[in-house]
Amino acid sequence: MMLLKIDINKWFSWLNLGIKDPSTASAVEVLLQIAVICLIAFLFTFFLRKGITRVIGGMVRRTKTKWDDIFFEERVFQKIFNLIPPIFIDFAFKIVYGKWQHVELFHRFIVAWILVVAGFVIVAVLDAINRIYDSYPIAKDRPIKVFVQVIKIFVISAIIITIVSEFIGESPRNLLVGLGAFAAVLMLIFKDAILGFVAGVQLLANQMVRIGDWIVMPSNNANGTVLEINLYTVKVQNWDMTITTIPTYQLVSASFTNWRGMQESAGRRIMRYINIDMLSVHFLSDEEIDTLRKSNVLKGYIEDMLPKLDEQNKGTSAVLDERKLTNLGVFRQYAVRRLEANPDLNMDMTYMVRQLQPTATGIPLEVYCFSRIQEWVAYEKVQSDIFDHLLAVIPYFNLRIYQYPEIIKTTN
C-alpha cells in the first residue's frame, strides 16, 4: 500500500505546478490547479463513458429481455459514470492539497456532489423499475407509481439531511431530532403528499380506480379514461381529448362514478323512453286488430289473446266491464318482441318495455335492455336503431308522440 501511495503521489506530483506548499500559493495558482484537476476528471469520464456506454448499448440490443433496454433508456448506466468526476477530484485533492487547511471544506462540497449524483442514479433506477412493472398486466389493476414517488421523496429528504449535517458537522440523527420541533411545519408543507399517499393506498387496496377505467366526476369536470395515478394527482383524458387533473385524495373524499363494472359485464344498459300522447290511447277496433295481426311479430300474441279475452268477457253487457286490447298495450308487446329478435341485445340480462308515471308531457314508455356491444359509437348505433324503428311504427298503432303545441304549430 505504501509503494502504491508513493507511485500515485509521483503520478499527481506534476499537478503541484512547482508549488511546494499550497497554503503559500496565490489564489490564481490554486484555481489553476483546481481547473486542471477538474478538466482531467471530466475528460477521463467523457471518454470512459462514451466507450463503455457504446459497449453496453450493443449488449443491451442483443439481449431478448426488455429490462436492460428500459434501464438503458432511463440512462441509469450513463448517470452512474457521473460519480467518477467527484470521486476522482476528491482523491486528487487529498494528494495535491493533503496539508492545506481548506481541503476539508472542499471535501464537504465533493461529498454533497456525490450524494446529489447518487440521488439522480437512485431516481433513475426507480423510474426504470416503475416502467418495467408497468409492462405487466397487473400494473393496470395495481400501479406502484404512488409508492415509487414516496421512495423518491424519502431518498431526496435523506440526501438533503445528510448534506446539511455534513456542512454543520452534526450527526444526521441529531439533525432529525432537532427537526422534530418542526414536525407541524413539515406536515403542513407535505400535506398534499401525505394525503395523496394515504388516498393512493386506499385506491389501490380497494381497487376503487385503475388505469384505463372510465370515470365521471362532475365536481372536477372529469368524464373520460384514467391515464395516470401518482402521489399527488390522477390524470383523466376526457372524451373531448382534454386532460383533467384531480388531486388523488379527492377520489377518496368526494364521490365519482366508475364505469368499470359496465365494461366488465356482459352488456351496456339502454334506458330511454318515448312520450306517448294520452289522447291517442284507445281500445283497438276489429279493423285495427285485423291490420295488426298481419304482422308476423304480433300474429301469435293477438291470436293467443283473443280467445282469452272472449272467455273473460262472457256474461258482460257493458263496454266498461269488458277487457279489450289497447293500441298502447299491443305496441308494448310489439316493442318487447322486437327487442327479443335483436341480435345486438343480451337477452340473458333484464329487458322490458314499461309505462312510467304519466306527466304533463304524456305517458313515458320506457325501453330497458342491455346491448351486447359496449364500445361507445357502436353502442349508440344499436340504441338509435331501436328507437328509429319504434318511432317510425308508432303511427301504425294509431298512437301519437307527444310534442309541445308550439312545435306542432311550427311544423304545420
PDB file of N, CA and C in Angstrom, residues 95-190:
ATOM      1  N   ILE A  95      -4.350  14.226  -2.352  1.00  0.00           N
ATOM      2  CA  ILE A  95      -2.926  14.047  -2.642  1.00  0.00           C
ATOM      3  C   ILE A  95      -2.230  15.394  -2.857  1.00  0.00           C
ATOM      4  N   VAL A  96      -2.850  16.248  -3.674  1.00  0.00           N
ATOM      5  CA  VAL A  96      -2.221  17.525  -4.013  1.00  0.00           C
ATOM      6  C   VAL A  96      -2.318  18.512  -2.866  1.00  0.00           C
ATOM      7  N   TYR A  97      -3.476  18.532  -2.175  1.00  0.00           N
ATOM      8  CA  TYR A  97      -3.707  19.515  -1.113  1.00  0.00           C
ATOM      9  C   TYR A  97      -3.818  18.839   0.254  1.00  0.00           C
ATOM     10  N   GLY A  98      -3.072  17.768   0.445  1.00  0.00           N
ATOM     11  CA  GLY A  98      -3.200  16.998   1.687  1.00  0.00           C
ATOM     12  C   GLY A  98      -2.957  17.814   2.946  1.00  0.00           C
ATOM     13  N   LYS A  99      -2.064  18.817   2.883  1.00  0.00           N
ATOM     14  CA  LYS A  99      -1.723  19.603   4.072  1.00  0.00           C
ATOM     15  C   LYS A  99      -2.397  20.969   4.091  1.00  0.00           C
ATOM     16  N   TRP A 100      -3.267  21.202   3.112  1.00  0.00           N
ATOM     17  CA  TRP A 100      -3.906  22.518   3.036  1.00  0.00           C
ATOM     18  C   TRP A 100      -5.041  22.596   4.041  1.00  0.00           C
ATOM     19  N   GLN A 101      -5.183  23.761   4.675  1.00  0.00           N
ATOM     20  CA  GLN A 101      -6.179  23.899   5.742  1.00  0.00           C
ATOM     21  C   GLN A 101      -7.615  23.907   5.202  1.00  0.00           C
ATOM     22  N   HIS A 102      -7.800  24.236   3.918  1.00  0.00           N
ATOM     23  CA  HIS A 102      -9.148  24.309   3.349  1.00  0.00           C
ATOM     24  C   HIS A 102      -9.568  23.033   2.623  1.00  0.00           C
ATOM     25  N   VAL A 103      -8.723  22.000   2.659  1.00  0.00           N
ATOM     26  CA  VAL A 103      -9.046  20.783   1.927  1.00  0.00           C
ATOM     27  C   VAL A 103     -10.309  20.114   2.464  1.00  0.00           C
ATOM     28  N   GLU A 104     -10.551  20.260   3.781  1.00  0.00           N
ATOM     29  CA  GLU A 104     -11.736  19.637   4.380  1.00  0.00           C
ATOM     30  C   GLU A 104     -13.006  20.293   3.857  1.00  0.00           C
ATOM     31  N   LEU A 105     -12.983  21.606   3.633  1.00  0.00           N
ATOM     32  CA  LEU A 105     -14.157  22.300   3.094  1.00  0.00           C
ATOM     33  C   LEU A 105     -14.458  21.827   1.677  1.00  0.00           C
ATOM     34  N   PHE A 106     -13.392  21.679   0.866  1.00  0.00           N
ATOM     35  CA  PHE A 106     -13.596  21.156  -0.485  1.00  0.00           C
ATOM     36  C   PHE A 106     -14.145  19.731  -0.435  1.00  0.00           C
ATOM     37  N   HIS A 107     -13.662  18.959   0.533  1.00  0.00           N
ATOM     38  CA  HIS A 107     -14.143  17.570   0.670  1.00  0.00           C
ATOM     39  C   HIS A 107     -15.649  17.545   0.953  1.00  0.00           C
ATOM     40  N   ARG A 108     -16.149  18.473   1.739  1.00  0.00           N
ATOM     41  CA  ARG A 108     -17.573  18.505   2.048  1.00  0.00           C
ATOM     42  C   ARG A 108     -18.400  18.835   0.794  1.00  0.00           C
ATOM     43  N   PHE A 109     -17.891  19.761   0.001  1.00  0.00           N
ATOM     44  CA  PHE A 109     -18.601  20.068  -1.248  1.00  0.00           C
ATOM     45  C   PHE A 109     -18.635  18.854  -2.184  1.00  0.00           C
ATOM     46  N   ILE A 110     -17.521  18.137  -2.214  1.00  0.00           N
ATOM     47  CA  ILE A 110     -17.456  16.954  -3.085  1.00  0.00           C
ATOM     48  C   ILE A 110     -18.389  15.867  -2.570  1.00  0.00           C
ATOM     49  N   VAL A 111     -18.473  15.689  -1.262  1.00  0.00           N
ATOM     50  CA  VAL A 111     -19.415  14.713  -0.688  1.00  0.00           C
ATOM     51  C   VAL A 111     -20.846  15.074  -1.070  1.00  0.00           C
ATOM     52  N   ALA A 112     -21.170  16.366  -0.986  1.00  0.00           N
ATOM     53  CA  ALA A 112     -22.505  16.811  -1.397  1.00  0.00           C
ATOM     54  C   ALA A 112     -22.731  16.518  -2.876  1.00  0.00           C
ATOM     55  N   TRP A 113     -21.707  16.735  -3.684  1.00  0.00           N
ATOM     56  CA  TRP A 113     -21.784  16.443  -5.118  1.00  0.00           C
ATOM     57  C   TRP A 113     -22.077  14.952  -5.342  1.00  0.00           C
ATOM     58  N   ILE A 114     -21.323  14.098  -4.641  1.00  0.00           N
ATOM     59  CA  ILE A 114     -21.513  12.645  -4.789  1.00  0.00           C
ATOM     60  C   ILE A 114     -22.919  12.232  -4.367  1.00  0.00           C
ATOM     61  N   LEU A 115     -23.420  12.807  -3.271  1.00  0.00           N
ATOM     62  CA  LEU A 115     -24.757  12.451  -2.788  1.00  0.00           C
ATOM     63  C   LEU A 115     -25.834  12.869  -3.794  1.00  0.00           C
ATOM     64  N   VAL A 116     -25.675  14.057  -4.384  1.00  0.00           N
ATOM     65  CA  VAL A 116     -26.657  14.522  -5.370  1.00  0.00           C
ATOM     66  C   VAL A 116     -26.670  13.600  -6.586  1.00  0.00           C
ATOM     67  N   VAL A 117     -25.472  13.254  -7.068  1.00  0.00           N
ATOM     68  CA  VAL A 117     -25.397  12.359  -8.229  1.00  0.00           C
ATOM     69  C   VAL A 117     -25.990  10.992  -7.882  1.00  0.00           C
ATOM     70  N   ALA A 118     -25.678  10.489  -6.688  1.00  0.00           N
ATOM     71  CA  ALA A 118     -26.242   9.206  -6.263  1.00  0.00           C
ATOM     72  C   ALA A 118     -27.765   9.269  -6.199  1.00  0.00           C
ATOM     73  N   GLY A 119     -28.284  10.434  -5.784  1.00  0.00           N
ATOM     74  CA  GLY A 119     -29.739  10.603  -5.759  1.00  0.00           C
ATOM     75  C   GLY A 119     -30.347  10.499  -7.150  1.00  0.00           C
ATOM     76  N   PHE A 120     -29.682  11.130  -8.145  1.00  0.00           N
ATOM     77  CA  PHE A 120     -30.177  11.028  -9.521  1.00  0.00           C
ATOM     78  C   PHE A 120     -30.122   9.588 -10.024  1.00  0.00           C
ATOM     79  N   VAL A 121     -29.102   8.848  -9.628  1.00  0.00           N
ATOM     80  CA  VAL A 121     -28.990   7.445 -10.039  1.00  0.00           C
ATOM     81  C   VAL A 121     -30.137   6.630  -9.444  1.00  0.00           C
ATOM     82  N   ILE A 122     -30.400   6.841  -8.156  1.00  0.00           N
ATOM     83  CA  ILE A 122     -31.480   6.097  -7.488  1.00  0.00           C
ATOM     84  C   ILE A 122     -32.824   6.437  -8.116  1.00  0.00           C
ATOM     85  N   VAL A 123     -33.048   7.722  -8.418  1.00  0.00           N
ATOM     86  CA  VAL A 123     -34.317   8.130  -9.053  1.00  0.00           C
ATOM     87  C   VAL A 123     -34.457   7.469 -10.418  1.00  0.00           C
ATOM     88  N   ALA A 124     -33.368   7.421 -11.179  1.00  0.00           N
ATOM     89  CA  ALA A 124     -33.420   6.767 -12.492  1.00  0.00           C
ATOM     90  C   ALA A 124     -33.714   5.277 -12.359  1.00  0.00           C
ATOM     91  N   VAL A 125     -33.123   4.631 -11.361  1.00  0.00           N
ATOM     92  CA  VAL A 125     -33.386   3.204 -11.128  1.00  0.00           C
ATOM     93  C   VAL A 125     -34.854   2.989 -10.767  1.00  0.00           C
ATOM     94  N   LEU A 126     -35.397   3.854  -9.919  1.00  0.00           N
ATOM     95  CA  LEU A 126     -36.809   3.732  -9.528  1.00  0.00           C
ATOM     96  C   LEU A 126     -37.727   3.942 -10.734  1.00  0.00           C
ATOM     97  N   ASP A 127     -37.400   4.910 -11.588  1.00  0.00           N
ATOM     98  CA  ASP A 127     -38.204   5.125 -12.796  1.00  0.00           C
ATOM     99  C   ASP A 127     -38.150   3.898 -13.709  1.00  0.00           C
ATOM    100  N   ALA A 128     -36.985   3.297 -13.812  1.00  0.00           N
ATOM    101  CA  ALA A 128     -36.854   2.101 -14.645  1.00  0.00           C
ATOM    102  C   ALA A 128     -37.670   0.948 -14.071  1.00  0.00           C
ATOM    103  N   ILE A 129     -37.618   0.782 -12.748  1.00  0.00           N
ATOM    104  CA  ILE A 129     -38.404  -0.284 -12.099  1.00  0.00           C
ATOM    105  C   ILE A 129     -39.893  -0.058 -12.327  1.00  0.00           C
ATOM    106  N   ASN A 130     -40.318   1.195 -12.239  1.00  0.00           N
ATOM    107  CA  ASN A 130     -41.744   1.501 -12.457  1.00  0.00           C
ATOM    108  C   ASN A 130     -42.152   1.177 -13.898  1.00  0.00           C
ATOM    109  N   ARG A 131     -41.293   1.505 -14.869  1.00  0.00           N
ATOM    110  CA  ARG A 131     -41.606   1.193 -16.262  1.00  0.00           C
ATOM    111  C   ARG A 131     -41.647  -0.314 -16.503  1.00  0.00           C
ATOM    112  N   ILE A 132     -40.733  -1.033 -15.882  1.00  0.00           N
ATOM    113  CA  ILE A 132     -40.742  -2.497 -16.019  1.00  0.00           C
ATOM    114  C   ILE A 132     -42.026  -3.076 -15.444  1.00  0.00           C
ATOM    115  N   TYR A 133     -42.422  -2.574 -14.284  1.00  0.00           N
ATOM    116  CA  TYR A 133     -43.657  -3.060 -13.657  1.00  0.00           C
ATOM    117  C   TYR A 133     -44.876  -2.712 -14.510  1.00  0.00           C
ATOM    118  N   ASP A 134     -44.868  -1.516 -15.110  1.00  0.00           N
ATOM    119  CA  ASP A 134     -45.998  -1.094 -15.949  1.00  0.00           C
ATOM    120  C   ASP A 134     -46.145  -1.954 -17.198  1.00  0.00           C
ATOM    121  N   SER A 135     -45.088  -2.662 -17.583  1.00  0.00           N
ATOM    122  CA  SER A 135     -45.170  -3.503 -18.778  1.00  0.00           C
ATOM    123  C   SER A 135     -45.933  -4.795 -18.529  1.00  0.00           C
ATOM    124  N   TYR A 136     -46.247  -5.096 -17.257  1.00  0.00           N
ATOM    125  CA  TYR A 136     -47.001  -6.304 -16.922  1.00  0.00           C
ATOM    126  C   TYR A 136     -48.478  -5.969 -16.749  1.00  0.00           C
ATOM    127  N   PRO A 137     -49.375  -6.911 -17.046  1.00  0.00           N
ATOM    128  CA  PRO A 137     -50.825  -6.649 -16.948  1.00  0.00           C
ATOM    129  C   PRO A 137     -51.278  -6.257 -15.548  1.00  0.00           C
ATOM    130  N   ILE A 138     -50.596  -6.746 -14.514  1.00  0.00           N
ATOM    131  CA  ILE A 138     -51.029  -6.445 -13.145  1.00  0.00           C
ATOM    132  C   ILE A 138     -50.925  -4.962 -12.836  1.00  0.00           C
ATOM    133  N   ALA A 139     -50.089  -4.228 -13.577  1.00  0.00           N
ATOM    134  CA  ALA A 139     -49.898  -2.793 -13.323  1.00  0.00           C
ATOM    135  C   ALA A 139     -51.171  -2.009 -13.563  1.00  0.00           C
ATOM    136  N   LYS A 140     -52.044  -2.511 -14.434  1.00  0.00           N
ATOM    137  CA  LYS A 140     -53.295  -1.806 -14.705  1.00  0.00           C
ATOM    138  C   LYS A 140     -54.199  -1.814 -13.479  1.00  0.00           C
ATOM    139  N   ASP A 141     -54.166  -2.929 -12.719  1.00  0.00           N
ATOM    140  CA  ASP A 141     -55.004  -3.033 -11.531  1.00  0.00           C
ATOM    141  C   ASP A 141     -54.326  -2.469 -10.289  1.00  0.00           C
ATOM    142  N   ARG A 142     -53.003  -2.652 -10.208  1.00  0.00           N
ATOM    143  CA  ARG A 142     -52.274  -2.219  -9.007  1.00  0.00           C
ATOM    144  C   ARG A 142     -50.998  -1.469  -9.396  1.00  0.00           C
ATOM    145  N   PRO A 143     -51.113  -0.227  -9.843  1.00  0.00           N
ATOM    146  CA  PRO A 143     -49.906   0.553 -10.185  1.00  0.00           C
ATOM    147  C   PRO A 143     -49.095   0.872  -8.936  1.00  0.00           C
ATOM    148  N   ILE A 144     -47.785   0.997  -9.103  1.00  0.00           N
ATOM    149  CA  ILE A 144     -46.906   1.255  -7.962  1.00  0.00           C
ATOM    150  C   ILE A 144     -46.295   2.648  -8.011  1.00  0.00           C
ATOM    151  N   LYS A 145     -46.784   3.492  -8.909  1.00  0.00           N
ATOM    152  CA  LYS A 145     -46.174   4.815  -9.049  1.00  0.00           C
ATOM    153  C   LYS A 145     -46.277   5.622  -7.763  1.00  0.00           C
ATOM    154  N   VAL A 146     -47.377   5.449  -7.028  1.00  0.00           N
ATOM    155  CA  VAL A 146     -47.522   6.167  -5.754  1.00  0.00           C
ATOM    156  C   VAL A 146     -46.389   5.800  -4.807  1.00  0.00           C
ATOM    157  N   PHE A 147     -46.084   4.500  -4.692  1.00  0.00           N
ATOM    158  CA  PHE A 147     -45.042   4.050  -3.775  1.00  0.00           C
ATOM    159  C   PHE A 147     -43.656   4.462  -4.276  1.00  0.00           C
ATOM    160  N   VAL A 148     -43.466   4.452  -5.584  1.00  0.00           N
ATOM    161  CA  VAL A 148     -42.191   4.894  -6.150  1.00  0.00           C
ATOM    162  C   VAL A 148     -41.944   6.357  -5.823  1.00  0.00           C
ATOM    163  N   GLN A 149     -42.982   7.174  -5.920  1.00  0.00           N
ATOM    164  CA  GLN A 149     -42.823   8.594  -5.618  1.00  0.00           C
ATOM    165  C   GLN A 149     -42.547   8.819  -4.131  1.00  0.00           C
ATOM    166  N   VAL A 150     -43.151   8.003  -3.271  1.00  0.00           N
ATOM    167  CA  VAL A 150     -42.873   8.114  -1.838  1.00  0.00           C
ATOM    168  C   VAL A 150     -41.409   7.775  -1.555  1.00  0.00           C
ATOM    169  N   ILE A 151     -40.898   6.722  -2.197  1.00  0.00           N
ATOM    170  CA  ILE A 151     -39.490   6.354  -2.018  1.00  0.00           C
ATOM    171  C   ILE A 151     -38.585   7.476  -2.515  1.00  0.00           C
ATOM    172  N   LYS A 152     -38.954   8.106  -3.634  1.00  0.00           N
ATOM    173  CA  LYS A 152     -38.163   9.232  -4.140  1.00  0.00           C
ATOM    174  C   LYS A 152     -38.100  10.359  -3.114  1.00  0.00           C
ATOM    175  N   ILE A 153     -39.252  10.680  -2.526  1.00  0.00           N
ATOM    176  CA  ILE A 153     -39.280  11.742  -1.510  1.00  0.00           C
ATOM    177  C   ILE A 153     -38.396  11.375  -0.331  1.00  0.00           C
ATOM    178  N   PHE A 154     -38.461  10.112   0.081  1.00  0.00           N
ATOM    179  CA  PHE A 154     -37.638   9.661   1.210  1.00  0.00           C
ATOM    180  C   PHE A 154     -36.159   9.779   0.863  1.00  0.00           C
ATOM    181  N   VAL A 155     -35.763   9.336  -0.332  1.00  0.00           N
ATOM    182  CA  VAL A 155     -34.359   9.381  -0.746  1.00  0.00           C
ATOM    183  C   VAL A 155     -33.873  10.826  -0.821  1.00  0.00           C
ATOM    184  N   ILE A 156     -34.665  11.704  -1.456  1.00  0.00           N
ATOM    185  CA  ILE A 156     -34.262  13.116  -1.582  1.00  0.00           C
ATOM    186  C   ILE A 156     -34.152  13.772  -0.211  1.00  0.00           C
ATOM    187  N   SER A 157     -35.108  13.467   0.674  1.00  0.00           N
ATOM    188  CA  SER A 157     -35.059  14.029   2.041  1.00  0.00           C
ATOM    189  C   SER A 157     -33.820  13.545   2.779  1.00  0.00           C
ATOM    190  N   ALA A 158     -33.503  12.254   2.651  1.00  0.00           N
ATOM    191  CA  ALA A 158     -32.315  11.699   3.323  1.00  0.00           C
ATOM    192  C   ALA A 158     -31.041  12.350   2.796  1.00  0.00           C
ATOM    193  N   ILE A 159     -30.979  12.582   1.478  1.00  0.00           N
ATOM    194  CA  ILE A 159     -29.788  13.228   0.901  1.00  0.00           C
ATOM    195  C   ILE A 159     -29.650  14.658   1.403  1.00  0.00           C
ATOM    196  N   ILE A 160     -30.753  15.392   1.448  1.00  0.00           N
ATOM    197  CA  ILE A 160     -30.697  16.782   1.929  1.00  0.00           C
ATOM    198  C   ILE A 160     -30.240  16.827   3.379  1.00  0.00           C
ATOM    199  N   ILE A 161     -30.803  15.949   4.218  1.00  0.00           N
ATOM    200  CA  ILE A 161     -30.424  15.919   5.637  1.00  0.00           C
ATOM    201  C   ILE A 161     -28.950  15.566   5.793  1.00  0.00           C
ATOM    202  N   THR A 162     -28.476  14.594   5.010  1.00  0.00           N
ATOM    203  CA  THR A 162     -27.070  14.181   5.099  1.00  0.00           C
ATOM    204  C   THR A 162     -26.134  15.318   4.676  1.00  0.00           C
ATOM    205  N   ILE A 163     -26.506  16.027   3.593  1.00  0.00           N
ATOM    206  CA  ILE A 163     -25.661  17.144   3.129  1.00  0.00           C
ATOM    207  C   ILE A 163     -25.611  18.256   4.175  1.00  0.00           C
ATOM    208  N   VAL A 164     -26.756  18.602   4.730  1.00  0.00           N
ATOM    209  CA  VAL A 164     -26.790  19.649   5.756  1.00  0.00           C
ATOM    210  C   VAL A 164     -25.966  19.237   6.972  1.00  0.00           C
ATOM    211  N   SER A 165     -26.118  17.985   7.415  1.00  0.00           N
ATOM    212  CA  SER A 165     -25.358  17.510   8.579  1.00  0.00           C
ATOM    213  C   SER A 165     -23.860  17.495   8.296  1.00  0.00           C
ATOM    214  N   GLU A 166     -23.487  17.228   7.035  1.00  0.00           N
ATOM    215  CA  GLU A 166     -22.073  17.223   6.668  1.00  0.00           C
ATOM    216  C   GLU A 166     -21.470  18.624   6.781  1.00  0.00           C
ATOM    217  N   PHE A 167     -22.225  19.649   6.394  1.00  0.00           N
ATOM    218  CA  PHE A 167     -21.698  21.016   6.426  1.00  0.00           C
ATOM    219  C   PHE A 167     -21.701  21.607   7.833  1.00  0.00           C
ATOM    220  N   ILE A 168     -22.667  21.230   8.647  1.00  0.00           N
ATOM    221  CA  ILE A 168     -22.713  21.805  10.002  1.00  0.00           C
ATOM    222  C   ILE A 168     -21.955  20.955  11.008  1.00  0.00           C
ATOM    223  N   GLY A 169     -21.471  19.785  10.546  1.00  0.00           N
ATOM    224  CA  GLY A 169     -20.663  18.949  11.424  1.00  0.00           C
ATOM    225  C   GLY A 169     -21.437  18.224  12.488  1.00  0.00           C
ATOM    226  N   GLU A 170     -22.704  17.968  12.262  1.00  0.00           N
ATOM    227  CA  GLU A 170     -23.541  17.248  13.207  1.00  0.00           C
ATOM    228  C   GLU A 170     -23.952  15.901  12.633  1.00  0.00           C
ATOM    229  N   SER A 171     -24.298  14.973  13.521  1.00  0.00           N
ATOM    230  CA  SER A 171     -24.772  13.668  13.077  1.00  0.00           C
ATOM    231  C   SER A 171     -26.178  13.809  12.483  1.00  0.00           C
ATOM    232  N   PRO A 172     -26.498  13.060  11.435  1.00  0.00           N
ATOM    233  CA  PRO A 172     -27.866  13.111  10.879  1.00  0.00           C
ATOM    234  C   PRO A 172     -28.934  12.783  11.913  1.00  0.00           C
ATOM    235  N   ARG A 173     -28.575  11.905  12.897  1.00  0.00           N
ATOM    236  CA  ARG A 173     -29.537  11.576  13.945  1.00  0.00           C
ATOM    237  C   ARG A 173     -29.872  12.808  14.770  1.00  0.00           C
ATOM    238  N   ASN A 174     -28.852  13.569  15.153  1.00  0.00           N
ATOM    239  CA  ASN A 174     -29.106  14.788  15.929  1.00  0.00           C
ATOM    240  C   ASN A 174     -29.918  15.798  15.128  1.00  0.00           C
ATOM    241  N   LEU A 175     -29.653  15.847  13.817  1.00  0.00           N
ATOM    242  CA  LEU A 175     -30.399  16.769  12.974  1.00  0.00           C
ATOM    243  C   LEU A 175     -31.873  16.375  12.891  1.00  0.00           C
ATOM    244  N   LEU A 176     -32.134  15.073  12.821  1.00  0.00           N
ATOM    245  CA  LEU A 176     -33.520  14.599  12.781  1.00  0.00           C
ATOM    246  C   LEU A 176     -34.236  14.891  14.083  1.00  0.00           C
ATOM    247  N   VAL A 177     -33.513  14.741  15.196  1.00  0.00           N
ATOM    248  CA  VAL A 177     -34.124  15.060  16.494  1.00  0.00           C
ATOM    249  C   VAL A 177     -34.486  16.537  16.556  1.00  0.00           C
ATOM    250  N   GLY A 178     -33.596  17.381  16.024  1.00  0.00           N
ATOM    251  CA  GLY A 178     -33.898  18.809  16.009  1.00  0.00           C
ATOM    252  C   GLY A 178     -35.068  19.147  15.112  1.00  0.00           C
ATOM    253  N   LEU A 179     -35.212  18.375  14.025  1.00  0.00           N
ATOM    254  CA  LEU A 179     -36.328  18.634  13.125  1.00  0.00           C
ATOM    255  C   LEU A 179     -37.674  18.233  13.717  1.00  0.00           C
ATOM    256  N   GLY A 180     -37.642  17.471  14.797  1.00  0.00           N
ATOM    257  CA  GLY A 180     -38.903  17.088  15.437  1.00  0.00           C
ATOM    258  C   GLY A 180     -39.709  18.289  15.872  1.00  0.00           C
ATOM    259  N   ALA A 181     -39.004  19.372  16.215  1.00  0.00           N
ATOM    260  CA  ALA A 181     -39.717  20.580  16.638  1.00  0.00           C
ATOM    261  C   ALA A 181     -40.472  21.225  15.480  1.00  0.00           C
ATOM    262  N   PHE A 182     -40.043  20.899  14.262  1.00  0.00           N
ATOM    263  CA  PHE A 182     -40.696  21.466  13.081  1.00  0.00           C
ATOM    264  C   PHE A 182     -41.651  20.468  12.412  1.00  0.00           C
ATOM    265  N   ALA A 183     -42.057  19.468  13.168  1.00  0.00           N
ATOM    266  CA  ALA A 183     -42.929  18.441  12.595  1.00  0.00           C
ATOM    267  C   ALA A 183     -44.228  19.036  12.066  1.00  0.00           C
ATOM    268  N   ALA A 184     -44.796  19.964  12.829  1.00  0.00           N
ATOM    269  CA  ALA A 184     -46.065  20.570  12.392  1.00  0.00           C
ATOM    270  C   ALA A 184     -45.878  21.337  11.085  1.00  0.00           C
ATOM    271  N   VAL A 185     -44.737  22.038  10.971  1.00  0.00           N
ATOM    272  CA  VAL A 185     -44.470  22.783   9.746  1.00  0.00           C
ATOM    273  C   VAL A 185     -44.271  21.834   8.576  1.00  0.00           C
ATOM    274  N   LEU A 186     -43.544  20.737   8.815  1.00  0.00           N
ATOM    275  CA  LEU A 186     -43.316  19.764   7.760  1.00  0.00           C
ATOM    276  C   LEU A 186     -44.618  19.112   7.306  1.00  0.00           C
ATOM    277  N   MET A 187     -45.495  18.838   8.260  1.00  0.00           N
ATOM    278  CA  MET A 187     -46.785  18.231   7.904  1.00  0.00           C
ATOM    279  C   MET A 187     -47.608  19.195   7.055  1.00  0.00           C
ATOM    280  N   LEU A 188     -47.481  20.498   7.352  1.00  0.00           N
ATOM    281  CA  LEU A 188     -48.198  21.485   6.547  1.00  0.00           C
ATOM    282  C   LEU A 188     -47.619  21.556   5.139  1.00  0.00           C
ATOM    283  N   ILE A 189     -46.294  21.494   5.037  1.00  0.00           N
ATOM    284  CA  ILE A 189     -45.634  21.576   3.733  1.00  0.00           C
ATOM    285  C   ILE A 189     -45.952  20.348   2.892  1.00  0.00           C
ATOM    286  N   PHE A 190     -45.915  19.174   3.532  1.00  0.00           N
ATOM    287  CA  PHE A 190     -46.135  17.920   2.802  1.00  0.00           C
ATOM    288  C   PHE A 190     -47.554  17.400   2.961  1.00  0.00           C
TER     289      PHE A 190
END
